[in-house]
């Protein structure tokens, strides 16, 4: 991975002492509830954790594989509803509902992947956008099963050996999940799977000619991402203790995409930074009321224009493919000269 | 290399977060003699129209109370506004922020039932009043002793409208068309139940989704029944579209709708297709009642518009809270809750308030009809000639 030659002095300083800093950060994160002693800040931190998991999982699709999903909130919602329904209707504990949520969301992901991933990447965007809307409508409509617009209230908090989770326990759980997901994504990135995905992202035809099973790897990546989103949904359901379709609308999908695009696609840190910024932004700038949206837009545009790859990204959603210098119109008109893959 | 960047950035963000946390601590420590009330509302986003109405009404109510000498022997109110953006998760974060801030004694809001339901466990655990002007979810007020709703549930409005339809309009066979959300489902259910108990017949029930603009298919289906009345559960914009399309289809039927239709925009958008449409509301802007006049006139002079029903209930919420604090004789969260629960026949601009043991308001309604292109009291003018 290339680094920009100009690096802030602060970062150089931190890099030199990265081991002590990493330990310090770990200690700070673990001690966080006892440092702040404020339930609000604890909740903000927990929300940031959920956002990091969602953004990191979407990054597998967008950043690693170069695909585009506009319906990540649907898989998040499917996970949340799976877990919520299992807990409230059948009394299934969180520890079983959690993996179940991941499996169900992953199955839906596989299904969507099978239907569209043989086609050009843009069809996945269309399909996932549609799937997100279908999911929302089904949740609203299937009243006997999902309670429709009434939502599901009274979802129990996770319990362990008869002890109900507190705010602090929820925080540690999401911290643990975050660490696991980040480590998992890091391992994917540096594995055979990650290399294959990056090869597909950079040049699908070349990747195929090298013997990479493009379709298989794409489905695998998409399924993994959807599974992780489902797991995040399960945690969210038991954390908020009420779910309704309002939490899984298209806006939520776009918010997750923005996290990835703002923080940086294709890197491990990018989605983490993006998730933190987007989650903390309304809290820190709450006093600006309506102007917040204006500043938010300005920040986003600035980043896209100055650094299309995102703040710490390696390859931007909004970046032109490096291989070609043809204009956007020429690309649209002459797709076959571009290998037919973009 | 990736690892190094991870470390660097995480430290940076942790530092920023720490600074933010320190700022929070300072704010909580700042104390003054004022009584802090939180307002949680969708100031931006899809429902901003309602959120801004909440904000305006609550500020106006606070200014009036403070100008009249405050409560508890001269203590003034101060409002902390939080924006939910209409997102339940944002609402829960706000709820946690407000309950953690020990200077805040109670919250007004939120607007949407889904946000109210999502933040309910927090208010329940922390022990602070969540007084929603508009949440009408059937499980909301009963879900926690700290949750109160003053909009009046559909369990009250539905039967009132059923009697309006059966006794005053003489309808016997009614078709129901409702918006498919928690409010719409409840409204249609309670109206239908009461109407059938009176001896009427619900010939058909159908629904539509928020955002739908073409009602011709569902209206055609409903018009094929032998209904002599149509009960619509919708907001004014959909209500206008439904009536315009009903008129275009040539279906001449008496229309009655929920109080959510009561908005001048219904007439502006619906033209003569809404002539004769009846509704029942707790708030009527042209009401000669001096309390209502004071509210409406000042709202108009401040903001240049006539307050909607949603803004009026937010005004009531703030006034009711001030009343409860005065009665409690303290700003203790639990004392406010108990005083609020004992509210009997509180004189409000949008229908007097008495709480049920669950914390739902029993409201008084007024029958309205659109007569010569304006909302009039049905009991004064009756139905317009067709």
mmCIF file with all atom_site columns, N, CA, C and O in Angstrom, chain A residues 245-274:
data_model
loop_
_atom_site.group_PDB
_atom_site.id
_atom_site.type_symbol
_atom_site.label_atom_id
_atom_site.label_alt_id
_atom_site.label_comp_id
_atom_site.label_asym_id
_atom_site.label_entity_id
_atom_site.label_seq_id
_atom_site.pdbx_PDB_ins_code
_atom_site.Cartn_x
_atom_site.Cartn_y
_atom_site.Cartn_z
_atom_site.occupancy
_atom_site.B_iso_or_equiv
_atom_site.pdbx_formal_charge
_atom_site.auth_seq_id
_atom_site.auth_comp_id
_atom_site.auth_asym_id
_atom_site.auth_atom_id
_atom_site.pdbx_PDB_model_num
ATOM 1   N N  . UNK A 1 245 ? -39.579 -0.492 10.990 1.00 0.00 ? 245 UNK A N  1
ATOM 2   C CA . UNK A 1 245 ? -39.046 -0.313 9.639  1.00 0.00 ? 245 UNK A CA 1
ATOM 3   C C  . UNK A 1 245 ? -38.357 1.034  9.478  1.00 0.00 ? 245 UNK A C  1
ATOM 4   O O  . UNK A 1 245 ? -37.502 1.200  8.609  1.00 0.00 ? 245 UNK A O  1
ATOM 5   N N  . UNK A 1 246 ? -38.702 1.997  10.325 1.00 0.00 ? 246 UNK A N  1
ATOM 6   C CA . UNK A 1 246 ? -38.100 3.336  10.223 1.00 0.00 ? 246 UNK A CA 1
ATOM 7   C C  . UNK A 1 246 ? -36.581 3.314  10.360 1.00 0.00 ? 246 UNK A C  1
ATOM 8   O O  . UNK A 1 246 ? -35.910 4.245  9.925  1.00 0.00 ? 246 UNK A O  1
ATOM 9   N N  . UNK A 1 247 ? -36.042 2.270  11.011 1.00 0.00 ? 247 UNK A N  1
ATOM 10  C CA . UNK A 1 247 ? -34.599 2.230  11.222 1.00 0.00 ? 247 UNK A CA 1
ATOM 11  C C  . UNK A 1 247 ? -33.863 1.648  10.024 1.00 0.00 ? 247 UNK A C  1
ATOM 12  O O  . UNK A 1 247 ? -32.639 1.694  9.983  1.00 0.00 ? 247 UNK A O  1
ATOM 13  N N  . UNK A 1 248 ? -34.586 1.077  9.069  1.00 0.00 ? 248 UNK A N  1
ATOM 14  C CA . UNK A 1 248 ? -33.910 0.364  7.986  1.00 0.00 ? 248 UNK A CA 1
ATOM 15  C C  . UNK A 1 248 ? -34.331 0.881  6.615  1.00 0.00 ? 248 UNK A C  1
ATOM 16  O O  . UNK A 1 248 ? -34.546 0.119  5.685  1.00 0.00 ? 248 UNK A O  1
ATOM 17  N N  . UNK A 1 249 ? -34.485 2.174  6.519  1.00 0.00 ? 249 UNK A N  1
ATOM 18  C CA . UNK A 1 249 ? -34.915 2.801  5.262  1.00 0.00 ? 249 UNK A CA 1
ATOM 19  C C  . UNK A 1 249 ? -33.704 3.021  4.359  1.00 0.00 ? 249 UNK A C  1
ATOM 20  O O  . UNK A 1 249 ? -32.563 2.841  4.769  1.00 0.00 ? 249 UNK A O  1
ATOM 21  N N  . UNK A 1 250 ? -33.972 3.424  3.117  1.00 0.00 ? 250 UNK A N  1
ATOM 22  C CA . UNK A 1 250 ? -32.891 3.647  2.144  1.00 0.00 ? 250 UNK A CA 1
ATOM 23  C C  . UNK A 1 250 ? -31.898 4.684  2.661  1.00 0.00 ? 250 UNK A C  1
ATOM 24  O O  . UNK A 1 250 ? -30.697 4.576  2.417  1.00 0.00 ? 250 UNK A O  1
ATOM 25  N N  . UNK A 1 251 ? -32.377 5.675  3.393  1.00 0.00 ? 251 UNK A N  1
ATOM 26  C CA . UNK A 1 251 ? -31.489 6.696  3.959  1.00 0.00 ? 251 UNK A CA 1
ATOM 27  C C  . UNK A 1 251 ? -30.376 6.082  4.790  1.00 0.00 ? 251 UNK A C  1
ATOM 28  O O  . UNK A 1 251 ? -29.248 6.575  4.793  1.00 0.00 ? 251 UNK A O  1
ATOM 29  N N  . UNK A 1 252 ? -30.729 5.015  5.514  1.00 0.00 ? 252 UNK A N  1
ATOM 30  C CA . UNK A 1 252 ? -29.747 4.356  6.363  1.00 0.00 ? 252 UNK A CA 1
ATOM 31  C C  . UNK A 1 252 ? -28.668 3.703  5.477  1.00 0.00 ? 252 UNK A C  1
ATOM 32  O O  . UNK A 1 252 ? -27.483 3.776  5.792  1.00 0.00 ? 252 UNK A O  1
ATOM 33  N N  . UNK A 1 253 ? -29.097 3.094  4.371  1.00 0.00 ? 253 UNK A N  1
ATOM 34  C CA . UNK A 1 253 ? -28.131 2.513  3.433  1.00 0.00 ? 253 UNK A CA 1
ATOM 35  C C  . UNK A 1 253 ? -27.181 3.579  2.924  1.00 0.00 ? 253 UNK A C  1
ATOM 36  O O  . UNK A 1 253 ? -25.967 3.378  2.855  1.00 0.00 ? 253 UNK A O  1
ATOM 37  N N  . UNK A 1 254 ? -27.744 4.727  2.566  1.00 0.00 ? 254 UNK A N  1
ATOM 38  C CA . UNK A 1 254 ? -26.904 5.797  2.018  1.00 0.00 ? 254 UNK A CA 1
ATOM 39  C C  . UNK A 1 254 ? -25.956 6.340  3.091  1.00 0.00 ? 254 UNK A C  1
ATOM 40  O O  . UNK A 1 254 ? -24.847 6.755  2.798  1.00 0.00 ? 254 UNK A O  1
ATOM 41  N N  . UNK A 1 255 ? -26.429 6.335  4.339  1.00 0.00 ? 255 UNK A N  1
ATOM 42  C CA . UNK A 1 255 ? -25.592 6.807  5.424  1.00 0.00 ? 255 UNK A CA 1
ATOM 43  C C  . UNK A 1 255 ? -24.360 5.890  5.581  1.00 0.00 ? 255 UNK A C  1
ATOM 44  O O  . UNK A 1 255 ? -23.253 6.367  5.779  1.00 0.00 ? 255 UNK A O  1
ATOM 45  N N  . UNK A 1 256 ? -24.596 4.576  5.448  1.00 0.00 ? 256 UNK A N  1
ATOM 46  C CA . UNK A 1 256 ? -23.479 3.630  5.575  1.00 0.00 ? 256 UNK A CA 1
ATOM 47  C C  . UNK A 1 256 ? -22.519 3.808  4.398  1.00 0.00 ? 256 UNK A C  1
ATOM 48  O O  . UNK A 1 256 ? -21.300 3.799  4.576  1.00 0.00 ? 256 UNK A O  1
ATOM 49  N N  . UNK A 1 257 ? -23.082 3.994  3.200  1.00 0.00 ? 257 UNK A N  1
ATOM 50  C CA . UNK A 1 257 ? -22.224 4.219  2.033  1.00 0.00 ? 257 UNK A CA 1
ATOM 51  C C  . UNK A 1 257 ? -21.391 5.476  2.239  1.00 0.00 ? 257 UNK A C  1
ATOM 52  O O  . UNK A 1 257 ? -20.198 5.507  1.930  1.00 0.00 ? 257 UNK A O  1
ATOM 53  N N  . UNK A 1 258 ? -22.033 6.519  2.784  1.00 0.00 ? 258 UNK A N  1
ATOM 54  C CA . UNK A 1 258 ? -21.314 7.768  3.011  1.00 0.00 ? 258 UNK A CA 1
ATOM 55  C C  . UNK A 1 258 ? -20.163 7.563  3.980  1.00 0.00 ? 258 UNK A C  1
ATOM 56  O O  . UNK A 1 258 ? -19.083 8.119  3.795  1.00 0.00 ? 258 UNK A O  1
ATOM 57  N N  . UNK A 1 259 ? -20.399 6.739  5.016  1.00 0.00 ? 259 UNK A N  1
ATOM 58  C CA . UNK A 1 259 ? -19.321 6.453  5.962  1.00 0.00 ? 259 UNK A CA 1
ATOM 59  C C  . UNK A 1 259 ? -18.120 5.870  5.234  1.00 0.00 ? 259 UNK A C  1
ATOM 60  O O  . UNK A 1 259 ? -16.978 6.285  5.457  1.00 0.00 ? 259 UNK A O  1
ATOM 61  N N  . UNK A 1 260 ? -18.398 4.894  4.358  1.00 0.00 ? 260 UNK A N  1
ATOM 62  C CA . UNK A 1 260 ? -17.312 4.220  3.646  1.00 0.00 ? 260 UNK A CA 1
ATOM 63  C C  . UNK A 1 260 ? -16.637 5.197  2.689  1.00 0.00 ? 260 UNK A C  1
ATOM 64  O O  . UNK A 1 260 ? -15.412 5.303  2.637  1.00 0.00 ? 260 UNK A O  1
ATOM 65  N N  . UNK A 1 261 ? -17.439 5.955  1.947  1.00 0.00 ? 261 UNK A N  1
ATOM 66  C CA . UNK A 1 261 ? -16.888 6.853  0.938  1.00 0.00 ? 261 UNK A CA 1
ATOM 67  C C  . UNK A 1 261 ? -16.109 7.996  1.579  1.00 0.00 ? 261 UNK A C  1
ATOM 68  O O  . UNK A 1 261 ? -15.073 8.411  1.072  1.00 0.00 ? 261 UNK A O  1
ATOM 69  N N  . UNK A 1 262 ? -16.617 8.489  2.704  1.00 0.00 ? 262 UNK A N  1
ATOM 70  C CA . UNK A 1 262 ? -15.964 9.617  3.377  1.00 0.00 ? 262 UNK A CA 1
ATOM 71  C C  . UNK A 1 262 ? -14.676 9.173  4.047  1.00 0.00 ? 262 UNK A C  1
ATOM 72  O O  . UNK A 1 262 ? -13.631 9.805  3.905  1.00 0.00 ? 262 UNK A O  1
ATOM 73  N N  . UNK A 1 263 ? -14.755 8.064  4.757  1.00 0.00 ? 263 UNK A N  1
ATOM 74  C CA . UNK A 1 263 ? -13.577 7.589  5.493  1.00 0.00 ? 263 UNK A CA 1
ATOM 75  C C  . UNK A 1 263 ? -12.520 7.072  4.553  1.00 0.00 ? 263 UNK A C  1
ATOM 76  O O  . UNK A 1 263 ? -11.337 7.328  4.739  1.00 0.00 ? 263 UNK A O  1
ATOM 77  N N  . UNK A 1 264 ? -12.958 6.351  3.533  1.00 0.00 ? 264 UNK A N  1
ATOM 78  C CA . UNK A 1 264 ? -11.994 5.822  2.581  1.00 0.00 ? 264 UNK A CA 1
ATOM 79  C C  . UNK A 1 264 ? -12.324 4.398  2.206  1.00 0.00 ? 264 UNK A C  1
ATOM 80  O O  . UNK A 1 264 ? -12.436 3.538  3.074  1.00 0.00 ? 264 UNK A O  1
ATOM 81  N N  . UNK A 1 265 ? -12.478 4.154  0.910  1.00 0.00 ? 265 UNK A N  1
ATOM 82  C CA . UNK A 1 265 ? -12.802 2.809  0.456  1.00 0.00 ? 265 UNK A CA 1
ATOM 83  C C  . UNK A 1 265 ? -11.529 1.992  0.320  1.00 0.00 ? 265 UNK A C  1
ATOM 84  O O  . UNK A 1 265 ? -10.475 2.529  0.018  1.00 0.00 ? 265 UNK A O  1
ATOM 85  N N  . UNK A 1 266 ? -11.675 0.719  0.539  1.00 0.00 ? 266 UNK A N  1
ATOM 86  C CA . UNK A 1 266 ? -10.573 -0.194 0.266  1.00 0.00 ? 266 UNK A CA 1
ATOM 87  C C  . UNK A 1 266 ? -9.534  -0.282 1.352  1.00 0.00 ? 266 UNK A C  1
ATOM 88  O O  . UNK A 1 266 ? -8.638  -1.099 1.284  1.00 0.00 ? 266 UNK A O  1
ATOM 89  N N  . UNK A 1 267 ? -9.622  0.558  2.371  1.00 0.00 ? 267 UNK A N  1
ATOM 90  C CA . UNK A 1 267 ? -8.672  0.445  3.474  1.00 0.00 ? 267 UNK A CA 1
ATOM 91  C C  . UNK A 1 267 ? -9.402  -0.078 4.696  1.00 0.00 ? 267 UNK A C  1
ATOM 92  O O  . UNK A 1 267 ? -10.632 -0.079 4.738  1.00 0.00 ? 267 UNK A O  1
ATOM 93  N N  . UNK A 1 268 ? -8.660  -0.514 5.689  1.00 0.00 ? 268 UNK A N  1
ATOM 94  C CA . UNK A 1 268 ? -9.299  -1.027 6.894  1.00 0.00 ? 268 UNK A CA 1
ATOM 95  C C  . UNK A 1 268 ? -9.772  0.135  7.770  1.00 0.00 ? 268 UNK A C  1
ATOM 96  O O  . UNK A 1 268 ? -10.846 0.124  8.342  1.00 0.00 ? 268 UNK A O  1
ATOM 97  N N  . UNK A 1 269 ? -8.922  1.165  7.869  1.00 0.00 ? 269 UNK A N  1
ATOM 98  C CA . UNK A 1 269 ? -9.236  2.294  8.752  1.00 0.00 ? 269 UNK A CA 1
ATOM 99  C C  . UNK A 1 269 ? -10.313 3.204  8.186  1.00 0.00 ? 269 UNK A C  1
ATOM 100 O O  . UNK A 1 269 ? -11.040 3.835  8.952  1.00 0.00 ? 269 UNK A O  1
ATOM 101 N N  . UNK A 1 270 ? -10.374 3.293  6.865  1.00 0.00 ? 270 UNK A N  1
ATOM 102 C CA . UNK A 1 270 ? -11.297 4.244  6.246  1.00 0.00 ? 270 UNK A CA 1
ATOM 103 C C  . UNK A 1 270 ? -12.701 4.177  6.809  1.00 0.00 ? 270 UNK A C  1
ATOM 104 O O  . UNK A 1 270 ? -13.214 5.168  7.355  1.00 0.00 ? 270 UNK A O  1
ATOM 105 N N  . UNK A 1 271 ? -13.362 3.006  6.733  1.00 0.00 ? 271 UNK A N  1
ATOM 106 C CA . UNK A 1 271 ? -14.740 2.925  7.239  1.00 0.00 ? 271 UNK A CA 1
ATOM 107 C C  . UNK A 1 271 ? -14.832 3.242  8.732  1.00 0.00 ? 271 UNK A C  1
ATOM 108 O O  . UNK A 1 271 ? -15.840 3.786  9.184  1.00 0.00 ? 271 UNK A O  1
ATOM 109 N N  . UNK A 1 272 ? -13.774 2.925  9.489  1.00 0.00 ? 272 UNK A N  1
ATOM 110 C CA . UNK A 1 272 ? -13.804 3.210  10.932 1.00 0.00 ? 272 UNK A CA 1
ATOM 111 C C  . UNK A 1 272 ? -13.849 4.715  11.140 1.00 0.00 ? 272 UNK A C  1
ATOM 112 O O  . UNK A 1 272 ? -14.686 5.235  11.896 1.00 0.00 ? 272 UNK A O  1
ATOM 113 N N  . UNK A 1 273 ? -12.963 5.411  10.415 1.00 0.00 ? 273 UNK A N  1
ATOM 114 C CA . UNK A 1 273 ? -12.927 6.866  10.532 1.00 0.00 ? 273 UNK A CA 1
ATOM 115 C C  . UNK A 1 273 ? -14.255 7.463  10.056 1.00 0.00 ? 273 UNK A C  1
ATOM 116 O O  . UNK A 1 273 ? -14.854 8.328  10.712 1.00 0.00 ? 273 UNK A O  1
ATOM 117 N N  . UNK A 1 274 ? -14.753 6.979  8.910  1.00 0.00 ? 274 UNK A N  1
ATOM 118 C CA . UNK A 1 274 ? -16.016 7.495  8.370  1.00 0.00 ? 274 UNK A CA 1
ATOM 119 C C  . UNK A 1 274 ? -17.160 7.282  9.329  1.00 0.00 ? 274 UNK A C  1
ATOM 120 O O  . UNK A 1 274 ? -17.981 8.179  9.552  1.00 0.00 ? 274 UNK A O  1
#
